[in-house]
Amino acid sequence: MECATLFSGSSGNCIYVGTGNTKVLVDAGSSGKRIMQALDSINIDIKEIQALLVTHEHIDHIKGLGVLSRRYDIPIYASPKTWQELTCIGKIAEYNQKEFDYGLEIGDLKVDFFKTSHDAIQPVGMVFYHREDQVGIATDTGCITSGMKKALAGANAIFFEANHDEEMLVKGPYPFHLKKRISGDKGHLSNHTAGEALKDMITGNTQHVILSHLSEVNNTPEAAYHSVANTLAQADILDKIALTVAPRYQTHSLIKIKRL
Ligand SMILES: [Zn+2]
Ligand SMILES: [Zn+2]
């Protein structure tokens, strides 16, 4: 199994997950053209993409969704209530409108969904399975529950939100109501919370942790990395994994899950 972020952060999110036979995108929060170019940079043709899965309806996750579905005839998978909020993506062919409740199978990929805590109508995180391999994705959540940790624990690669540095958010330029929203239970995870949660989720199976959805204003890649790395080093688990930060506008190098 292989995976990579194509874009990550409040300016746009898109994650590629694939096997030799099945390739999908989680969210399409950039223009169709940019997503195509990003896929091209990891040698994947947009025509190979078999599904567009949506975590939630915020614009940084759906900007290119309608265009890609229409132009390349790709089905969109979203939770039932999320579909009701997707009116802004334009007309989608009925046969490309797919709903999910619990699990899905797309080609040789299985997908499980879990609830996240975010100010969207029905937001989800996802875990992909192919044979023994697992890839987990959790961004856009204001808190992390034991159920979410359980869903992600044991994944070989975990894309996990490290949205903001708590001090940068407090001292930063955002108005009070926005600060409150971001740090609230239905907002986004801080670097500190991400590190603490990852400590509980990293197992002997974990090979890669990719810090994702960083704020441009209230975080830096260095701050996110150092905060999480310190927490994991103190718990003696940093040297057991590859910890990286998802670039905002560029594609993360393609991650290939190794057979253990
Ligand atoms: Zn987002
Ligand atoms: Zn969001």
PDB file of C-alpha atoms and ligand atoms in Angstrom:
ATOM      1  CA  MET A   1       0.000   0.000   0.000  1.00  0.00           C
ATOM      2  CA  GLU A   2       1.198   3.526  -0.673  1.00  0.00           C
ATOM      3  CA  CYS A   3       0.053   6.986   0.346  1.00  0.00           C
ATOM      4  CA  ALA A   4       0.993  10.679   0.367  1.00  0.00           C
ATOM      5  CA  THR A   5      -0.505  14.063   1.079  1.00  0.00           C
ATOM      6  CA  LEU A   6      -0.830  16.120  -2.118  1.00  0.00           C
ATOM      7  CA  PHE A   7      -1.783  19.273  -0.178  1.00  0.00           C
ATOM      8  CA  SER A   8      -2.245  19.811   3.528  1.00  0.00           C
ATOM      9  CA  GLY A   9      -3.457  22.687   5.683  1.00  0.00           C
ATOM     10  CA  SER A  10      -6.282  25.188   5.795  1.00  0.00           C
ATOM     11  CA  SER A  11      -5.397  26.233   2.236  1.00  0.00           C
ATOM     12  CA  GLY A  12      -6.368  22.808   0.920  1.00  0.00           C
ATOM     13  CA  ASN A  13      -6.264  19.112   1.742  1.00  0.00           C
ATOM     14  CA  CYS A  14      -5.948  16.037  -0.419  1.00  0.00           C
ATOM     15  CA  ILE A  15      -4.451  12.639   0.444  1.00  0.00           C
ATOM     16  CA  TYR A  16      -3.691   9.861  -2.011  1.00  0.00           C
ATOM     17  CA  VAL A  17      -4.063   6.220  -0.882  1.00  0.00           C
ATOM     18  CA  GLY A  18      -3.486   3.339  -3.266  1.00  0.00           C
ATOM     19  CA  THR A  19      -2.535  -0.251  -4.010  1.00  0.00           C
ATOM     20  CA  GLY A  20      -1.298  -1.782  -7.251  1.00  0.00           C
ATOM     21  CA  ASN A  21      -4.922  -1.995  -8.422  1.00  0.00           C
ATOM     22  CA  THR A  22      -6.973   0.592  -6.570  1.00  0.00           C
ATOM     23  CA  LYS A  23      -6.220   4.272  -6.155  1.00  0.00           C
ATOM     24  CA  VAL A  24      -8.354   6.828  -4.297  1.00  0.00           C
ATOM     25  CA  LEU A  25      -8.189  10.375  -2.999  1.00  0.00           C
ATOM     26  CA  VAL A  26      -9.346  11.480   0.437  1.00  0.00           C
ATOM     27  CA  ASP A  27     -10.726  15.005  -0.018  1.00  0.00           C
ATOM     28  CA  ALA A  28     -10.077  17.255  -2.992  1.00  0.00           C
ATOM     29  CA  GLY A  29      -9.456  20.652  -1.421  1.00  0.00           C
ATOM     30  CA  SER A  30      -7.508  22.281  -4.225  1.00  0.00           C
ATOM     31  CA  SER A  31      -8.308  23.047  -7.859  1.00  0.00           C
ATOM     32  CA  GLY A  32      -8.757  20.079 -10.182  1.00  0.00           C
ATOM     33  CA  LYS A  33      -5.726  21.204 -12.183  1.00  0.00           C
ATOM     34  CA  ARG A  34      -3.439  21.390  -9.155  1.00  0.00           C
ATOM     35  CA  ILE A  35      -4.558  17.991  -7.915  1.00  0.00           C
ATOM     36  CA  MET A  36      -3.800  16.508 -11.345  1.00  0.00           C
ATOM     37  CA  GLN A  37      -0.351  18.100 -11.353  1.00  0.00           C
ATOM     38  CA  ALA A  38       0.352  16.874  -7.823  1.00  0.00           C
ATOM     39  CA  LEU A  39      -0.628  13.320  -8.795  1.00  0.00           C
ATOM     40  CA  ASP A  40       1.580  13.611 -11.839  1.00  0.00           C
ATOM     41  CA  SER A  41       4.547  14.431  -9.582  1.00  0.00           C
ATOM     42  CA  ILE A  42       4.190  10.973  -7.998  1.00  0.00           C
ATOM     43  CA  ASN A  43       3.579   9.328 -11.390  1.00  0.00           C
ATOM     44  CA  ILE A  44      -0.136   8.752 -11.004  1.00  0.00           C
ATOM     45  CA  ASP A  45      -2.581   9.626 -13.736  1.00  0.00           C
ATOM     46  CA  ILE A  46      -5.848  11.185 -12.547  1.00  0.00           C
ATOM     47  CA  LYS A  47      -7.611   8.607 -14.754  1.00  0.00           C
ATOM     48  CA  GLU A  48      -6.376   5.880 -12.376  1.00  0.00           C
ATOM     49  CA  ILE A  49      -8.292   7.433  -9.444  1.00  0.00           C
ATOM     50  CA  GLN A  50     -11.347   5.292  -8.726  1.00  0.00           C
ATOM     51  CA  ALA A  51     -12.971   7.242  -5.883  1.00  0.00           C
ATOM     52  CA  LEU A  52     -13.053  10.606  -4.153  1.00  0.00           C
ATOM     53  CA  LEU A  53     -13.813  10.163  -0.444  1.00  0.00           C
ATOM     54  CA  VAL A  54     -14.914  13.159   1.587  1.00  0.00           C
ATOM     55  CA  THR A  55     -14.154  13.683   5.284  1.00  0.00           C
ATOM     56  CA  HIS A  56     -16.416  16.746   5.620  1.00  0.00           C
ATOM     57  CA  GLU A  57     -17.848  19.650   3.657  1.00  0.00           C
ATOM     58  CA  HIS A  58     -15.428  22.495   4.501  1.00  0.00           C
ATOM     59  CA  ILE A  59     -14.074  24.218   1.407  1.00  0.00           C
ATOM     60  CA  ASP A  60     -10.434  23.276   2.119  1.00  0.00           C
ATOM     61  CA  HIS A  61     -11.553  19.652   1.559  1.00  0.00           C
ATOM     62  CA  ILE A  62     -13.919  19.904  -1.403  1.00  0.00           C
ATOM     63  CA  LYS A  63     -12.749  22.720  -3.680  1.00  0.00           C
ATOM     64  CA  GLY A  64     -11.891  20.491  -6.667  1.00  0.00           C
ATOM     65  CA  LEU A  65     -14.370  17.723  -5.903  1.00  0.00           C
ATOM     66  CA  GLY A  66     -17.097  18.577  -8.430  1.00  0.00           C
ATOM     67  CA  VAL A  67     -14.686  19.357 -11.257  1.00  0.00           C
ATOM     68  CA  LEU A  68     -12.746  16.106 -10.867  1.00  0.00           C
ATOM     69  CA  SER A  69     -15.906  14.011 -10.621  1.00  0.00           C
ATOM     70  CA  ARG A  70     -17.445  15.575 -13.738  1.00  0.00           C
ATOM     71  CA  ARG A  71     -14.319  15.725 -15.886  1.00  0.00           C
ATOM     72  CA  TYR A  72     -13.018  12.231 -15.140  1.00  0.00           C
ATOM     73  CA  ASP A  73     -16.267  10.496 -14.199  1.00  0.00           C
ATOM     74  CA  ILE A  74     -15.077   9.621 -10.678  1.00  0.00           C
ATOM     75  CA  PRO A  75     -17.593   8.632  -7.980  1.00  0.00           C
ATOM     76  CA  ILE A  76     -17.760  10.738  -4.822  1.00  0.00           C
ATOM     77  CA  TYR A  77     -18.251   8.964  -1.481  1.00  0.00           C
ATOM     78  CA  ALA A  78     -19.605  11.017   1.425  1.00  0.00           C
ATOM     79  CA  SER A  79     -21.688  10.432   4.542  1.00  0.00           C
ATOM     80  CA  PRO A  80     -25.457  10.980   4.068  1.00  0.00           C
ATOM     81  CA  LYS A  81     -25.613  14.328   5.881  1.00  0.00           C
ATOM     82  CA  THR A  82     -22.432  15.549   4.223  1.00  0.00           C
ATOM     83  CA  TRP A  83     -24.106  15.029   0.838  1.00  0.00           C
ATOM     84  CA  GLN A  84     -26.830  17.477   1.894  1.00  0.00           C
ATOM     85  CA  GLU A  85     -24.117  20.110   2.413  1.00  0.00           C
ATOM     86  CA  LEU A  86     -22.361  19.509  -0.901  1.00  0.00           C
ATOM     87  CA  THR A  87     -24.666  21.656  -3.003  1.00  0.00           C
ATOM     88  CA  CYS A  88     -21.843  24.090  -3.832  1.00  0.00           C
ATOM     89  CA  ILE A  89     -19.845  21.539  -5.837  1.00  0.00           C
ATOM     90  CA  GLY A  90     -22.261  21.687  -8.777  1.00  0.00           C
ATOM     91  CA  LYS A  91     -24.190  18.930 -10.482  1.00  0.00           C
ATOM     92  CA  ILE A  92     -22.828  15.411  -9.998  1.00  0.00           C
ATOM     93  CA  ALA A  93     -24.098  12.477 -12.083  1.00  0.00           C
ATOM     94  CA  GLU A  94     -26.455  10.449  -9.937  1.00  0.00           C
ATOM     95  CA  TYR A  95     -24.451   7.239 -10.416  1.00  0.00           C
ATOM     96  CA  ASN A  96     -21.381   9.051  -9.049  1.00  0.00           C
ATOM     97  CA  GLN A  97     -23.143  10.056  -5.815  1.00  0.00           C
ATOM     98  CA  LYS A  98     -22.234   7.351  -3.308  1.00  0.00           C
ATOM     99  CA  GLU A  99     -23.149   7.370   0.365  1.00  0.00           C
ATOM    100  CA  PHE A 100     -21.330   5.577   3.130  1.00  0.00           C
ATOM    101  CA  ASP A 101     -22.448   4.757   6.633  1.00  0.00           C
ATOM    102  CA  TYR A 102     -19.966   2.308   8.122  1.00  0.00           C
ATOM    103  CA  GLY A 103     -17.594   0.471   5.856  1.00  0.00           C
ATOM    104  CA  LEU A 104     -16.844   0.347   2.157  1.00  0.00           C
ATOM    105  CA  GLU A 105     -14.939  -1.773  -0.318  1.00  0.00           C
ATOM    106  CA  ILE A 106     -13.423  -0.117  -3.338  1.00  0.00           C
ATOM    107  CA  GLY A 107     -11.440  -2.554  -5.482  1.00  0.00           C
ATOM    108  CA  ASP A 108      -8.951  -4.230  -3.162  1.00  0.00           C
ATOM    109  CA  LEU A 109      -9.159  -1.461  -0.554  1.00  0.00           C
ATOM    110  CA  LYS A 110     -11.419  -1.652   2.495  1.00  0.00           C
ATOM    111  CA  VAL A 111     -12.341   1.528   4.312  1.00  0.00           C
ATOM    112  CA  ASP A 112     -13.685   2.048   7.810  1.00  0.00           C
ATOM    113  CA  PHE A 113     -14.947   5.381   9.077  1.00  0.00           C
ATOM    114  CA  PHE A 114     -14.984   6.880  12.533  1.00  0.00           C
ATOM    115  CA  LYS A 115     -16.557  10.083  13.840  1.00  0.00           C
ATOM    116  CA  THR A 116     -14.381  13.122  14.409  1.00  0.00           C
ATOM    117  CA  SER A 117     -15.293  16.123  16.578  1.00  0.00           C
ATOM    118  CA  HIS A 118     -15.502  19.125  14.263  1.00  0.00           C
ATOM    119  CA  ASP A 119     -17.917  21.912  13.370  1.00  0.00           C
ATOM    120  CA  ALA A 120     -19.165  20.180  10.234  1.00  0.00           C
ATOM    121  CA  ILE A 121     -22.423  18.250   9.773  1.00  0.00           C
ATOM    122  CA  GLN A 122     -21.090  14.644   9.885  1.00  0.00           C
ATOM    123  CA  PRO A 123     -17.274  14.671   9.860  1.00  0.00           C
ATOM    124  CA  VAL A 124     -15.267  11.459   9.720  1.00  0.00           C
ATOM    125  CA  GLY A 125     -11.771  10.040   9.858  1.00  0.00           C
ATOM    126  CA  MET A 126     -10.833   6.969   7.833  1.00  0.00           C
ATOM    127  CA  VAL A 127      -8.807   3.782   8.057  1.00  0.00           C
ATOM    128  CA  PHE A 128      -7.829   1.965   4.854  1.00  0.00           C
ATOM    129  CA  TYR A 129      -6.987  -1.739   4.781  1.00  0.00           C
ATOM    130  CA  HIS A 130      -5.250  -3.784   2.123  1.00  0.00           C
ATOM    131  CA  ARG A 131      -4.130  -7.302   3.111  1.00  0.00           C
ATOM    132  CA  GLU A 132      -2.034  -6.715   6.265  1.00  0.00           C
ATOM    133  CA  ASP A 133      -1.495  -3.013   5.589  1.00  0.00           C
ATOM    134  CA  GLN A 134      -3.375  -0.154   7.243  1.00  0.00           C
ATOM    135  CA  VAL A 135      -3.376   3.586   6.675  1.00  0.00           C
ATOM    136  CA  GLY A 136      -5.233   5.907   9.081  1.00  0.00           C
ATOM    137  CA  ILE A 137      -6.310   9.503   8.575  1.00  0.00           C
ATOM    138  CA  ALA A 138      -7.545  11.936  11.237  1.00  0.00           C
ATOM    139  CA  THR A 139      -7.536  15.685  10.701  1.00  0.00           C
ATOM    140  CA  ASP A 140     -10.070  18.389  11.543  1.00  0.00           C
ATOM    141  CA  THR A 141     -10.972  17.254  15.016  1.00  0.00           C
ATOM    142  CA  GLY A 142     -11.085  19.347  18.169  1.00  0.00           C
ATOM    143  CA  CYS A 143     -10.537  16.439  20.499  1.00  0.00           C
ATOM    144  CA  ILE A 144      -9.427  12.877  20.320  1.00  0.00           C
ATOM    145  CA  THR A 145     -11.499  10.175  21.957  1.00  0.00           C
ATOM    146  CA  SER A 146     -10.529   6.667  22.990  1.00  0.00           C
ATOM    147  CA  GLY A 147     -12.650   5.360  20.089  1.00  0.00           C
ATOM    148  CA  MET A 148     -10.651   7.415  17.602  1.00  0.00           C
ATOM    149  CA  LYS A 149      -7.377   6.257  19.124  1.00  0.00           C
ATOM    150  CA  LYS A 150      -8.548   2.665  18.922  1.00  0.00           C
ATOM    151  CA  ALA A 151      -9.452   3.065  15.253  1.00  0.00           C
ATOM    152  CA  LEU A 152      -6.021   4.472  14.381  1.00  0.00           C
ATOM    153  CA  ALA A 153      -3.803   2.390  16.678  1.00  0.00           C
ATOM    154  CA  GLY A 154      -1.853  -0.172  14.740  1.00  0.00           C
ATOM    155  CA  ALA A 155      -2.026   1.597  11.379  1.00  0.00           C
ATOM    156  CA  ASN A 156       1.275   1.440   9.480  1.00  0.00           C
ATOM    157  CA  ALA A 157       0.953   5.073   8.446  1.00  0.00           C
ATOM    158  CA  ILE A 158      -1.024   7.669  10.397  1.00  0.00           C
ATOM    159  CA  PHE A 159      -1.874  11.072   8.942  1.00  0.00           C
ATOM    160  CA  PHE A 160      -2.603  13.050  12.071  1.00  0.00           C
ATOM    161  CA  GLU A 161      -3.551  16.656  12.651  1.00  0.00           C
ATOM    162  CA  ALA A 162      -1.086  19.002  14.371  1.00  0.00           C
ATOM    163  CA  ASN A 163      -2.923  22.215  13.577  1.00  0.00           C
ATOM    164  CA  HIS A 164      -1.564  24.840  15.912  1.00  0.00           C
ATOM    165  CA  ASP A 165       0.945  25.773  18.542  1.00  0.00           C
ATOM    166  CA  GLU A 166      -1.155  26.711  21.581  1.00  0.00           C
ATOM    167  CA  GLU A 167       0.911  29.773  22.432  1.00  0.00           C
ATOM    168  CA  MET A 168       1.060  31.034  18.836  1.00  0.00           C
ATOM    169  CA  LEU A 169      -2.734  30.744  18.647  1.00  0.00           C
ATOM    170  CA  VAL A 170      -3.294  32.672  21.899  1.00  0.00           C
ATOM    171  CA  LYS A 171      -0.819  35.431  20.998  1.00  0.00           C
ATOM    172  CA  GLY A 172      -1.625  35.435  17.267  1.00  0.00           C
ATOM    173  CA  PRO A 173      -3.737  37.834  15.183  1.00  0.00           C
ATOM    174  CA  TYR A 174      -6.991  35.855  14.990  1.00  0.00           C
ATOM    175  CA  PRO A 175     -10.108  37.428  16.556  1.00  0.00           C
ATOM    176  CA  PHE A 176     -11.229  35.937  19.864  1.00  0.00           C
ATOM    177  CA  HIS A 177     -14.182  33.988  18.425  1.00  0.00           C
ATOM    178  CA  LEU A 178     -11.920  32.278  15.878  1.00  0.00           C
ATOM    179  CA  LYS A 179      -9.318  31.416  18.520  1.00  0.00           C
ATOM    180  CA  LYS A 180     -12.097  29.913  20.580  1.00  0.00           C
ATOM    181  CA  ARG A 181     -13.412  27.925  17.621  1.00  0.00           C
ATOM    182  CA  ILE A 182     -10.001  26.507  16.699  1.00  0.00           C
ATOM    183  CA  SER A 183      -9.050  25.503  20.232  1.00  0.00           C
ATOM    184  CA  GLY A 184     -12.562  24.252  21.064  1.00  0.00           C
ATOM    185  CA  ASP A 185     -13.822  20.671  21.144  1.00  0.00           C
ATOM    186  CA  LYS A 186     -15.079  20.979  17.564  1.00  0.00           C
ATOM    187  CA  GLY A 187     -12.056  22.772  16.156  1.00  0.00           C
ATOM    188  CA  HIS A 188      -8.558  21.489  15.519  1.00  0.00           C
ATOM    189  CA  LEU A 189      -5.860  19.615  17.450  1.00  0.00           C
ATOM    190  CA  SER A 190      -2.842  21.449  18.844  1.00  0.00           C
ATOM    191  CA  ASN A 191       0.714  20.157  18.475  1.00  0.00           C
ATOM    192  CA  HIS A 192       0.722  19.304  22.165  1.00  0.00           C
ATOM    193  CA  THR A 193      -2.521  17.300  22.038  1.00  0.00           C
ATOM    194  CA  ALA A 194      -1.356  15.553  18.871  1.00  0.00           C
ATOM    195  CA  GLY A 195       1.881  14.407  20.529  1.00  0.00           C
ATOM    196  CA  GLU A 196       0.087  13.103  23.608  1.00  0.00           C
ATOM    197  CA  ALA A 197      -2.491  11.233  21.507  1.00  0.00           C
ATOM    198  CA  LEU A 198       0.130   9.741  19.205  1.00  0.00           C
ATOM    199  CA  LYS A 199       1.946   8.331  22.215  1.00  0.00           C
ATOM    200  CA  ASP A 200      -1.111   6.114  22.813  1.00  0.00           C
ATOM    201  CA  MET A 201      -1.598   5.162  19.158  1.00  0.00           C
ATOM    202  CA  ILE A 202       1.879   4.218  17.991  1.00  0.00           C
ATOM    203  CA  THR A 203       2.379   0.456  18.115  1.00  0.00           C
ATOM    204  CA  GLY A 204       4.985  -1.952  16.770  1.00  0.00           C
ATOM    205  CA  ASN A 205       3.146  -1.738  13.420  1.00  0.00           C
ATOM    206  CA  THR A 206       3.506   2.026  13.042  1.00  0.00           C
ATOM    207  CA  GLN A 207       6.078   2.966  10.416  1.00  0.00           C
ATOM    208  CA  HIS A 208       5.117   6.517   9.476  1.00  0.00           C
ATOM    209  CA  VAL A 209       3.447   9.420  11.239  1.00  0.00           C
ATOM    210  CA  ILE A 210       2.709  12.405   9.039  1.00  0.00           C
ATOM    211  CA  LEU A 211       1.746  15.594  10.881  1.00  0.00           C
ATOM    212  CA  SER A 212      -0.989  17.180   8.798  1.00  0.00           C
ATOM    213  CA  HIS A 213      -3.325  20.170   8.420  1.00  0.00           C
ATOM    214  CA  LEU A 214      -0.921  22.702   9.945  1.00  0.00           C
ATOM    215  CA  SER A 215      -2.174  26.247  10.377  1.00  0.00           C
ATOM    216  CA  GLU A 216      -0.262  28.784   8.295  1.00  0.00           C
ATOM    217  CA  VAL A 217      -0.708  31.522  10.913  1.00  0.00           C
ATOM    218  CA  ASN A 218      -0.600  29.661  14.222  1.00  0.00           C
ATOM    219  CA  ASN A 219       2.043  27.021  13.546  1.00  0.00           C
ATOM    220  CA  THR A 220       5.240  26.301  11.673  1.00  0.00           C
ATOM    221  CA  PRO A 221       6.481  22.932  10.390  1.00  0.00           C
ATOM    222  CA  GLU A 222       9.417  23.232  12.831  1.00  0.00           C
ATOM    223  CA  ALA A 223       7.181  23.954  15.848  1.00  0.00           C
ATOM    224  CA  ALA A 224       4.878  21.024  15.025  1.00  0.00           C
ATOM    225  CA  TYR A 225       7.766  18.637  14.461  1.00  0.00           C
ATOM    226  CA  HIS A 226       9.672  19.614  17.604  1.00  0.00           C
ATOM    227  CA  SER A 227       6.644  19.532  19.874  1.00  0.00           C
ATOM    228  CA  VAL A 228       5.543  16.060  18.756  1.00  0.00           C
ATOM    229  CA  ALA A 229       9.113  14.727  18.465  1.00  0.00           C
ATOM    230  CA  ASN A 230       9.872  15.791  22.061  1.00  0.00           C
ATOM    231  CA  THR A 231       6.784  14.056  23.396  1.00  0.00           C
ATOM    232  CA  LEU A 232       7.544  10.874  21.454  1.00  0.00           C
ATOM    233  CA  ALA A 233      11.243  10.952  22.411  1.00  0.00           C
ATOM    234  CA  GLN A 234      10.325  11.179  26.097  1.00  0.00           C
ATOM    235  CA  ALA A 235       8.145   8.111  25.635  1.00  0.00           C
ATOM    236  CA  ASP A 236      11.034   6.325  23.862  1.00  0.00           C
ATOM    237  CA  ILE A 237       9.132   5.826  20.612  1.00  0.00           C
ATOM    238  CA  LEU A 238      10.503   8.517  18.320  1.00  0.00           C
ATOM    239  CA  ASP A 239      13.301   6.338  16.940  1.00  0.00           C
ATOM    240  CA  LYS A 240      10.862   3.551  16.053  1.00  0.00           C
ATOM    241  CA  ILE A 241       8.975   5.575  13.423  1.00  0.00           C
ATOM    242  CA  ALA A 242       9.537   8.044  10.588  1.00  0.00           C
ATOM    243  CA  LEU A 243       8.004  11.339  11.727  1.00  0.00           C
ATOM    244  CA  THR A 244       7.424  13.885   8.950  1.00  0.00           C
ATOM    245  CA  VAL A 245       5.384  17.034   8.361  1.00  0.00           C
ATOM    246  CA  ALA A 246       3.017  17.249   5.393  1.00  0.00           C
ATOM    247  CA  PRO A 247       4.027  20.183   3.161  1.00  0.00           C
ATOM    248  CA  ARG A 248       1.329  22.797   2.616  1.00  0.00           C
ATOM    249  CA  TYR A 249       1.519  23.200  -1.167  1.00  0.00           C
ATOM    250  CA  GLN A 250       3.697  20.295  -2.259  1.00  0.00           C
ATOM    251  CA  THR A 251       3.298  16.576  -2.434  1.00  0.00           C
ATOM    252  CA  HIS A 252       4.775  14.562   0.424  1.00  0.00           C
ATOM    253  CA  SER A 253       7.220  11.987  -0.920  1.00  0.00           C
ATOM    254  CA  LEU A 254       5.360   8.786  -1.723  1.00  0.00           C
ATOM    255  CA  ILE A 255       5.166   6.563   1.367  1.00  0.00           C
ATOM    256  CA  LYS A 256       5.290   2.820   0.714  1.00  0.00           C
ATOM    257  CA  ILE A 257       4.226   0.560   3.555  1.00  0.00           C
ATOM    258  CA  LYS A 258       6.867  -2.077   4.211  1.00  0.00           C
ATOM    259  CA  ARG A 259       5.954  -5.673   4.964  1.00  0.00           C
ATOM    260  CA  LEU A 260       6.990  -6.388   8.535  1.00  0.00           C
TER     261      LEU A 260
HETATM  262 ZN    ZN B   1      -9.739  21.427   7.120  1.00  0.00          ZN
HETATM  263 ZN    ZN B   2     -12.782  21.467   8.613  1.00  0.00          ZN
END
